[in-house]
Amino acid sequence: MKLSTALSSLALVTTAAVCAPAQAELLLDATNSTGIGTPTDGTSKIVGYDFTLSSAMTVTALGVWDLGADGLIDAHRVWLWNSSGTALASIDVGSGTGQDTVLSSTALDWAQTVDSAWRFESLAGPVNLAAGTYFIGAYYLEPAGGTNNDTDSYLSLRGTVNTASGVTFGDGRFVDNPTLLGLSADAPTFANGAGFFGPNLLLADPVTVPEPGSLALAALGLMGMGLARRRKAG
């Protein structure tokens, strides 16, 4: 095995270790929720909640809840902030049914007569989160003179919250008529114990990058295999 071949093999191994996709799961869902909400006439709102991770995890997509599971009426921007209110990621979840990922939701349980779903758009790249507390929020706008049927609804009474392993649900959060500055926005810091489930995200285990020492050992191993083969051939 030539040195160049060994290095090429090492590069392939390293790439696989860094880029191997992890299975994503819902941050949370809920059961037995009993209420839905929208902004009032002519107003806007960012609604969401805070949550705490007990260990490092990776966010792969942001999304919103779809009452009826029949497509979104509007596009919604979704943000993820740290506990200081600094935006870590944002994305627009488009209207209709063309999102990257759609997962069924148990969040609304009215005698099982109404379906619902979570609709996600994948982030350009994974966002690694350390253990700690974060905010997530989605933007909703009710047009002036509109009715509740003119915009998408969010859950306003949470029922029982079911979270991914290592996740603790905190409190519902909101901000009325938020300031939007490009991709930034006011974090929904006002607490509401009922919980607001407009937004959600997909979590995966953090992507592990091999330590330099591990890479060096792998390189030596590949080179040793090459020398052994050459001796055998000789």
Short mmCIF file of C-alpha atoms in Angstrom, two decimals, residues 53-203:
data_model
loop_
_atom_site.label_atom_id
_atom_site.label_comp_id
_atom_site.label_asym_id
_atom_site.label_seq_id
_atom_site.Cartn_x
_atom_site.Cartn_y
_atom_site.Cartn_z
CA LEU A 53 -30.64 19.74 27.37
CA SER A 54 -28.81 17.57 29.87
CA SER A 55 -26.07 16.76 27.34
CA ALA A 56 -24.81 17.97 23.98
CA MET A 57 -27.08 17.39 20.98
CA THR A 58 -27.33 18.46 17.34
CA VAL A 59 -30.22 20.29 15.66
CA THR A 60 -30.85 19.29 12.05
CA ALA A 61 -34.17 20.99 11.20
CA LEU A 62 -36.70 23.54 12.48
CA GLY A 63 -40.45 23.28 11.94
CA VAL A 64 -43.98 24.25 12.92
CA TRP A 65 -47.23 22.54 13.82
CA ASP A 66 -49.90 21.97 11.17
CA LEU A 67 -53.48 21.69 12.42
CA GLY A 68 -55.32 19.25 10.18
CA ALA A 69 -52.09 17.90 8.65
CA ASP A 70 -53.24 19.37 5.34
CA GLY A 71 -50.54 21.99 4.69
CA LEU A 72 -49.64 25.39 6.10
CA ILE A 73 -51.61 28.50 5.15
CA ASP A 74 -48.61 30.79 5.60
CA ALA A 75 -44.84 30.55 5.67
CA HIS A 76 -43.41 30.83 9.18
CA ARG A 77 -39.94 31.83 10.28
CA VAL A 78 -38.63 29.72 13.14
CA TRP A 79 -35.71 30.72 15.38
CA LEU A 80 -33.53 29.01 17.95
CA TRP A 81 -31.90 31.17 20.64
CA ASN A 82 -29.56 30.52 23.53
CA SER A 83 -30.55 31.55 27.05
CA SER A 84 -29.04 35.01 26.49
CA GLY A 85 -31.36 35.67 23.54
CA THR A 86 -28.70 35.29 20.82
CA ALA A 87 -30.09 33.66 17.67
CA LEU A 88 -28.28 30.42 16.82
CA ALA A 89 -30.33 29.34 13.80
CA SER A 90 -33.39 30.34 11.80
CA ILE A 91 -35.25 29.12 8.75
CA ASP A 92 -38.47 29.81 6.84
CA VAL A 93 -40.89 26.91 6.81
CA GLY A 94 -42.80 27.34 3.56
CA SER A 95 -46.55 27.27 3.11
CA GLY A 96 -48.33 24.27 1.64
CA THR A 97 -47.09 20.70 1.87
CA GLY A 98 -43.61 20.80 0.30
CA GLN A 99 -41.49 20.67 3.45
CA ASP A 100 -38.42 18.43 3.78
CA THR A 101 -39.79 16.31 6.62
CA VAL A 102 -43.33 15.73 7.90
CA LEU A 103 -43.98 13.79 11.09
CA SER A 104 -47.38 12.99 12.56
CA SER A 105 -48.26 14.66 15.85
CA THR A 106 -50.21 13.42 18.84
CA ALA A 107 -50.40 16.95 20.20
CA LEU A 108 -54.12 17.40 19.61
CA ASP A 109 -56.39 14.74 21.00
CA TRP A 110 -60.05 15.68 20.56
CA ALA A 111 -61.49 12.16 20.49
CA GLN A 112 -59.00 11.42 17.70
CA THR A 113 -61.10 13.39 15.24
CA VAL A 114 -58.49 15.98 14.19
CA ASP A 115 -55.14 15.03 12.66
CA SER A 116 -52.09 17.20 13.04
CA ALA A 117 -48.45 17.13 11.92
CA TRP A 118 -45.04 18.75 12.35
CA ARG A 119 -43.56 20.21 9.16
CA PHE A 120 -39.78 20.73 9.04
CA GLU A 121 -37.23 22.44 6.82
CA SER A 122 -33.64 21.18 7.06
CA LEU A 123 -30.95 23.61 8.18
CA ALA A 124 -28.05 24.31 5.82
CA GLY A 125 -25.81 22.53 8.31
CA PRO A 126 -26.23 20.90 11.71
CA VAL A 127 -26.15 23.17 14.78
CA ASN A 128 -24.39 21.67 17.78
CA LEU A 129 -25.84 22.60 21.17
CA ALA A 130 -24.06 22.16 24.48
CA ALA A 131 -25.96 21.15 27.60
CA GLY A 132 -28.02 24.13 28.75
CA THR A 133 -31.25 26.08 28.24
CA TYR A 134 -32.55 27.37 24.90
CA PHE A 135 -35.57 29.19 23.43
CA ILE A 136 -37.45 28.27 20.26
CA GLY A 137 -40.10 30.45 18.62
CA ALA A 138 -42.15 30.79 15.43
CA TYR A 139 -43.63 33.93 13.86
CA TYR A 140 -47.39 34.23 13.34
CA LEU A 141 -49.23 37.16 11.73
CA GLU A 142 -52.97 37.83 11.63
CA PRO A 143 -53.78 40.21 8.74
CA ALA A 144 -55.81 43.31 9.59
CA GLY A 145 -59.47 42.49 9.11
CA GLY A 146 -58.65 38.78 9.02
CA THR A 147 -60.21 35.90 10.87
CA ASN A 148 -58.78 32.85 12.60
CA ASN A 149 -59.17 30.94 9.34
CA ASP A 150 -56.71 33.30 7.58
CA THR A 151 -53.63 32.09 9.42
CA ASP A 152 -52.21 28.93 10.94
CA SER A 153 -53.00 27.99 14.52
CA TYR A 154 -50.69 26.97 17.33
CA LEU A 155 -51.42 24.89 20.40
CA SER A 156 -52.12 27.10 23.41
CA LEU A 157 -52.97 24.49 26.08
CA ARG A 158 -50.28 21.90 26.17
CA GLY A 159 -51.73 18.83 27.90
CA THR A 160 -48.98 16.30 28.64
CA VAL A 161 -45.56 17.07 27.14
CA ASN A 162 -43.48 14.13 25.88
CA THR A 163 -39.83 15.00 25.24
CA ALA A 164 -36.84 13.29 23.70
CA SER A 165 -34.42 11.64 26.10
CA GLY A 166 -32.25 14.23 27.85
CA VAL A 167 -34.70 17.09 27.20
CA THR A 168 -36.68 18.95 29.88
CA PHE A 169 -39.58 21.19 28.86
CA GLY A 170 -39.55 24.55 30.64
CA ASP A 171 -42.35 27.05 30.02
CA GLY A 172 -44.40 28.52 27.22
CA ARG A 173 -42.88 31.77 25.88
CA PHE A 174 -44.18 34.61 23.72
CA VAL A 175 -43.59 38.19 22.59
CA ASP A 176 -46.29 40.38 21.02
CA ASN A 177 -45.59 42.45 17.88
CA PRO A 178 -41.89 41.48 17.83
CA THR A 179 -39.14 43.47 16.14
CA LEU A 180 -37.79 41.60 13.13
CA LEU A 181 -34.27 42.51 12.00
CA GLY A 182 -33.26 40.38 9.06
CA LEU A 183 -32.73 36.89 10.41
CA SER A 184 -32.85 38.16 14.00
CA ALA A 185 -35.89 38.79 16.17
CA ASP A 186 -36.88 39.38 19.76
CA ALA A 187 -36.63 36.14 21.71
CA PRO A 188 -39.98 35.07 23.23
CA THR A 189 -38.98 35.72 26.84
CA PHE A 190 -42.41 36.31 28.41
CA ALA A 191 -43.49 33.19 30.26
CA ASN A 192 -46.84 31.47 29.92
CA GLY A 193 -47.41 28.22 31.76
CA ALA A 194 -49.96 26.95 29.23
CA GLY A 195 -47.24 26.31 26.66
CA PHE A 196 -47.20 27.45 23.02
CA PHE A 197 -46.52 24.71 20.51
CA GLY A 198 -46.09 26.39 17.20
CA PRO A 199 -42.41 25.54 16.67
CA ASN A 200 -40.42 22.36 17.07
CA LEU A 201 -37.05 20.97 16.03
CA LEU A 202 -35.37 17.71 15.13
CA LEU A 203 -32.55 16.50 17.36
#
